[in-house]
Coordinates of C-alpha atoms in Angstrom, one line a residue:
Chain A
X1 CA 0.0 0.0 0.0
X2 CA 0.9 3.9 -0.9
X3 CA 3.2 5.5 2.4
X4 CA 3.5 8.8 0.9
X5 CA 0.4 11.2 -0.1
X6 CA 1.7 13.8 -2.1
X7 CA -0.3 17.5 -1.9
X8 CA -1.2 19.3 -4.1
X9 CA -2.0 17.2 -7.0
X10 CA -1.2 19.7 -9.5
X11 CA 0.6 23.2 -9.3
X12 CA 0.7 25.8 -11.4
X13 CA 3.5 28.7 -11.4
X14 CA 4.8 31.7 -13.1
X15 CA 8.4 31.3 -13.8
X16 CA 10.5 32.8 -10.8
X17 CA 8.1 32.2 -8.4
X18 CA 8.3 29.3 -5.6
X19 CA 7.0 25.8 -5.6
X20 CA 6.3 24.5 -3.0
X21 CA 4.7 20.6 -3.0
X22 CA 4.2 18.6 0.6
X23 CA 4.3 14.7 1.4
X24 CA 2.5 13.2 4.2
X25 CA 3.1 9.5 5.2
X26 CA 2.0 7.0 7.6
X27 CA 4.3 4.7 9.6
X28 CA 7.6 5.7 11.3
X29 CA 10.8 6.7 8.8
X30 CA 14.4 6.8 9.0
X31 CA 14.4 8.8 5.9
X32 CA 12.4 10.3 3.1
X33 CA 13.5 10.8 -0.4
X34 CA 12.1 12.9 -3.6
X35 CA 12.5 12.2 -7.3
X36 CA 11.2 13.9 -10.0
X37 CA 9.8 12.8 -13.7
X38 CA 9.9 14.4 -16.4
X39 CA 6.9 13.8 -18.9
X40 CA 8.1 10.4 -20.5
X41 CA 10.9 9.5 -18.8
X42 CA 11.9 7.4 -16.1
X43 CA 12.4 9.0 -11.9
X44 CA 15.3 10.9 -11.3
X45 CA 16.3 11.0 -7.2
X46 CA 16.4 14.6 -6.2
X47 CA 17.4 14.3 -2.8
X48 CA 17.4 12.4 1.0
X49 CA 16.8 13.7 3.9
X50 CA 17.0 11.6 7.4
X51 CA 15.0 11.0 10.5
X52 CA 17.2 13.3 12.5
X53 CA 17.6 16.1 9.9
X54 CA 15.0 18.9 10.0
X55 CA 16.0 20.7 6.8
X56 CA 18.2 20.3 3.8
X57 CA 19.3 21.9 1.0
X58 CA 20.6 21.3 -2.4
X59 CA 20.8 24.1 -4.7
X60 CA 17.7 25.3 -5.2
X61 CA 15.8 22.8 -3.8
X62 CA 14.7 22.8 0.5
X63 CA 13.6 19.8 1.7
X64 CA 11.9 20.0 5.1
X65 CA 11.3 16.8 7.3
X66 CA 8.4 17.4 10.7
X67 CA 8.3 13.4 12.3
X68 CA 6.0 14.3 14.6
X69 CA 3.3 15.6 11.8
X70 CA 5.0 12.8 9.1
X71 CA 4.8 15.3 6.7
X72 CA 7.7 16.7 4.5
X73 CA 7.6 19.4 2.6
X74 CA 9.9 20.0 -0.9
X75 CA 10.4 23.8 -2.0
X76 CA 12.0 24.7 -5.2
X77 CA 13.0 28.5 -5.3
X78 CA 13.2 31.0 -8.5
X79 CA 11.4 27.9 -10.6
X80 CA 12.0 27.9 -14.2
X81 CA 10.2 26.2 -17.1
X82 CA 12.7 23.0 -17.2
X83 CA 11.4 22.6 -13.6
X84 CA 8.0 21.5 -14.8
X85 CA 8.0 17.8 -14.3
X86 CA 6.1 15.1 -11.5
X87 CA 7.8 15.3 -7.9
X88 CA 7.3 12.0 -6.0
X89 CA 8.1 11.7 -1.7
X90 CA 9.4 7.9 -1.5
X91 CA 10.0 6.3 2.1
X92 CA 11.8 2.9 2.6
X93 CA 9.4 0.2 4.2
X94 CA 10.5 -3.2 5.8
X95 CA 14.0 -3.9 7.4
X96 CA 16.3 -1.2 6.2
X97 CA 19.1 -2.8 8.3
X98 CA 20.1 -5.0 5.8
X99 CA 19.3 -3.1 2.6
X100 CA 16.5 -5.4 1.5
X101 CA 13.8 -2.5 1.9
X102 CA 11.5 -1.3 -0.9
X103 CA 10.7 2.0 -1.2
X104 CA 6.9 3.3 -1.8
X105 CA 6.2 6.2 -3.9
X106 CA 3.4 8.5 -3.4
X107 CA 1.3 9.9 -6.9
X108 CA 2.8 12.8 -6.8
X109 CA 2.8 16.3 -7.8
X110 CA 2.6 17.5 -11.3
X111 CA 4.6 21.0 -11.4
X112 CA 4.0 23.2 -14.6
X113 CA 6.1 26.3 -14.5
X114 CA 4.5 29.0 -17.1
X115 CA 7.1 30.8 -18.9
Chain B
X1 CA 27.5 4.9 -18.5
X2 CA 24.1 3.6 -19.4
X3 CA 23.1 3.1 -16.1
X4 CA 19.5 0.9 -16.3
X5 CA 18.4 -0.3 -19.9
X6 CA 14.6 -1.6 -20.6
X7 CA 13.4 -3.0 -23.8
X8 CA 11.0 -2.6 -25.6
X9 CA 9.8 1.2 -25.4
X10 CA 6.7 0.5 -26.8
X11 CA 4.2 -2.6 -27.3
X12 CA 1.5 -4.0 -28.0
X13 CA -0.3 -7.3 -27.3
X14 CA -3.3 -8.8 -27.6
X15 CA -5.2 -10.1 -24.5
X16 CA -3.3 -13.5 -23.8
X17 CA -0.1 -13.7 -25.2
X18 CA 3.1 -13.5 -23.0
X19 CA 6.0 -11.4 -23.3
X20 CA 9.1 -10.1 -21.6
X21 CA 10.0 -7.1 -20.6
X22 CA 13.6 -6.8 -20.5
X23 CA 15.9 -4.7 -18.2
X24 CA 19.3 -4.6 -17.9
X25 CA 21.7 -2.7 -15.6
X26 CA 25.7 -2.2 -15.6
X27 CA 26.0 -0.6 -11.9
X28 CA 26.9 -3.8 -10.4
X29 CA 23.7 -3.5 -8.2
X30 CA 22.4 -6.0 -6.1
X31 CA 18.7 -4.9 -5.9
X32 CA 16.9 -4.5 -8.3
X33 CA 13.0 -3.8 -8.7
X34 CA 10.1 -3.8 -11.4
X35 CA 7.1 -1.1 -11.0
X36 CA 4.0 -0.4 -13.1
X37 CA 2.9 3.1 -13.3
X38 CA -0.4 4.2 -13.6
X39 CA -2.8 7.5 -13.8
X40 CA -3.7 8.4 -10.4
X41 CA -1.5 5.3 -9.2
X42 CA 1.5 6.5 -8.5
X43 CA 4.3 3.5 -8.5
X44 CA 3.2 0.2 -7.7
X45 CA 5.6 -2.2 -6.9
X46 CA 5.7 -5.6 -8.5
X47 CA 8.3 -7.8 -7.8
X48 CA 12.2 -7.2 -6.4
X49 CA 15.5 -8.7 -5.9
X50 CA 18.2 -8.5 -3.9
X51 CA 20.6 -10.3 -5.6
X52 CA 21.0 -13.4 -8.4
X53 CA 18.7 -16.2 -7.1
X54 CA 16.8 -14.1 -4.9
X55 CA 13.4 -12.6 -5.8
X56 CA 10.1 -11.7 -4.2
X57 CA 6.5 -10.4 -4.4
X58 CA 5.8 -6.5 -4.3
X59 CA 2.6 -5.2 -4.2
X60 CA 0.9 -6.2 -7.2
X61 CA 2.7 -9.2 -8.5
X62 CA 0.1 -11.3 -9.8
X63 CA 0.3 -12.1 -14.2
X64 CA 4.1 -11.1 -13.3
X65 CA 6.9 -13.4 -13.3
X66 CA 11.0 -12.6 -12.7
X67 CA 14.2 -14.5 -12.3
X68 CA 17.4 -13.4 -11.5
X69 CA 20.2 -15.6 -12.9
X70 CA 22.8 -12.6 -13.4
X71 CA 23.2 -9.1 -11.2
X72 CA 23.1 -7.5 -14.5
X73 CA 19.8 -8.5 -15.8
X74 CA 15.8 -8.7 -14.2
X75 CA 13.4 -10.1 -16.6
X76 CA 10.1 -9.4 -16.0
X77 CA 7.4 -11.9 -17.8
X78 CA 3.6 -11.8 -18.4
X79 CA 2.2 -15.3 -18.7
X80 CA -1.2 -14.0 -20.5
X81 CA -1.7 -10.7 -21.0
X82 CA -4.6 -8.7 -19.8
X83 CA -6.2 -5.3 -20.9
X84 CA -5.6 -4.5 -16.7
X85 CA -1.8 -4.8 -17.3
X86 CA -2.1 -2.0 -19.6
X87 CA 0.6 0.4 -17.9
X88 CA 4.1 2.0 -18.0
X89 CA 6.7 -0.7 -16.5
X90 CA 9.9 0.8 -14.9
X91 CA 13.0 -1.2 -13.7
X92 CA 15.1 0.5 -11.0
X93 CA 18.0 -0.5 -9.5
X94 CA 20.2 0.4 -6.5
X95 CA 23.2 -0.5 -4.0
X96 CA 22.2 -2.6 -1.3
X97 CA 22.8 -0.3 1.5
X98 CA 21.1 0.2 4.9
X99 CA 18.5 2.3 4.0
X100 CA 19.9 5.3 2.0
X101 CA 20.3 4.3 -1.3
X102 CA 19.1 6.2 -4.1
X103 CA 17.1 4.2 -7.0
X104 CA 18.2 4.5 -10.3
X105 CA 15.2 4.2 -13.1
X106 CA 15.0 3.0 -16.6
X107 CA 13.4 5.2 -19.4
X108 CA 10.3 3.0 -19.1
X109 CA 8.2 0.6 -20.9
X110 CA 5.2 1.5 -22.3
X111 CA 2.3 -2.0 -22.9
X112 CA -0.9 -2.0 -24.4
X113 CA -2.9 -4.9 -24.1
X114 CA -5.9 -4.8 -26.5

């Protein structure tokens, strides 16, 4: 079954503004990660955060991470039109000691930045 | 670096005949995963494998069938194809790591079962 609930569905942006898309999940994580697809193409990781991070930040992208709410929160600043694309939350579920966990996807949030 | 390779792109059956989708991968990764894609879906997950001679059920693994007999390659078989397995397949692969490790995707397969 689907961890991750992705919100809003669909977003729509003028170029240079902010996106901002959440993820809410269900069961206790040691870390959350987003991807992002482009229309016809296969998931590209974006980036991880952990359990006992709060906030991270890779270029223009800010991932949040609240385990108390289970939510996360991915914000992409100064968008542009090559940032329109889906943006998926994925959590790991089973064992993750060993390695042998399988991630779950949300459905996602479909970005279109307007030139 | 190619990184995960899935053929065919595209096809198309007809309601009952078999096929295999095909997906390679030169990262030396021990896990690696089928998922079907879907509108309003998301990713489901379909079968998985931690190494050669090891596989298991996802999700939704019924009409699927794998096998593992190299770390390079993950087969993924329908037995008799149904109009419900009409989808977008994607093979990802990654490191077996505690936890942390990223999935690499293919470009995706695209079946239509008429």
């Amino acid at each position: 079954s689907q961890q991750g609930e992705e919100d809003p569905q669909a977003l729509s942006i003028q170029e240079g503004e902010n996106a901002t898309m959440n993820c809410s999940y269900k069961t206790s994580i040691n870390n959350l990660q987003w991807y992002r697809q482009n229309s016809g193409r296969g998931l590209v990781h974006l980036i991880l955060i952990r359990s006992n991070e709060r906030e991270k930040h890779s270029g223009r992208l800010r991932v949040t991470l609240d385990t108390s709410k289970k939510s996360s929160s991915l914000l992409i600043t100064a968008s542009r039109a090559a940032d329109t694309a889906s943006y998926f939350c994925a959590t790991p579920q089973g064992f993750t000691g060993a390695g042998s966990y399988q991630l779950t996807f949300g459905k996602g949030t479909k970005l279109s930045v307007i030139p | 670096n190619a990184g995960v390779t899935q053929t065919p792109k595209f096809q198309v059956l007809k309601t009952g005949q078999s096929m295999t989708l095909q997906c390679a991968q030169d990262m030396n990764h021990e896990y690696m995963s089928w998922y079907r894609q879907d509108p309003g879906m998301g990713l489901r997950l379909i079968h998985y494998s931690v190494g050669a001679g090891i596989t298991d059920q996802g999700e939704v693994p019924n009409g699927y069938n794998v096998s593992r007999s190299t770390t390079e390659d993950f087969p993924l078989r329908l037995l008799s194809a149904a109009p419900s397995q009409t989808s977008v397949y994607f093979c990802a692969s990654r490191r077996l790591v505690a936890a942390t490790g990223e999935l690499f995707f293919g470009e995706g397969s695209r079946l239509t079962v008429l």
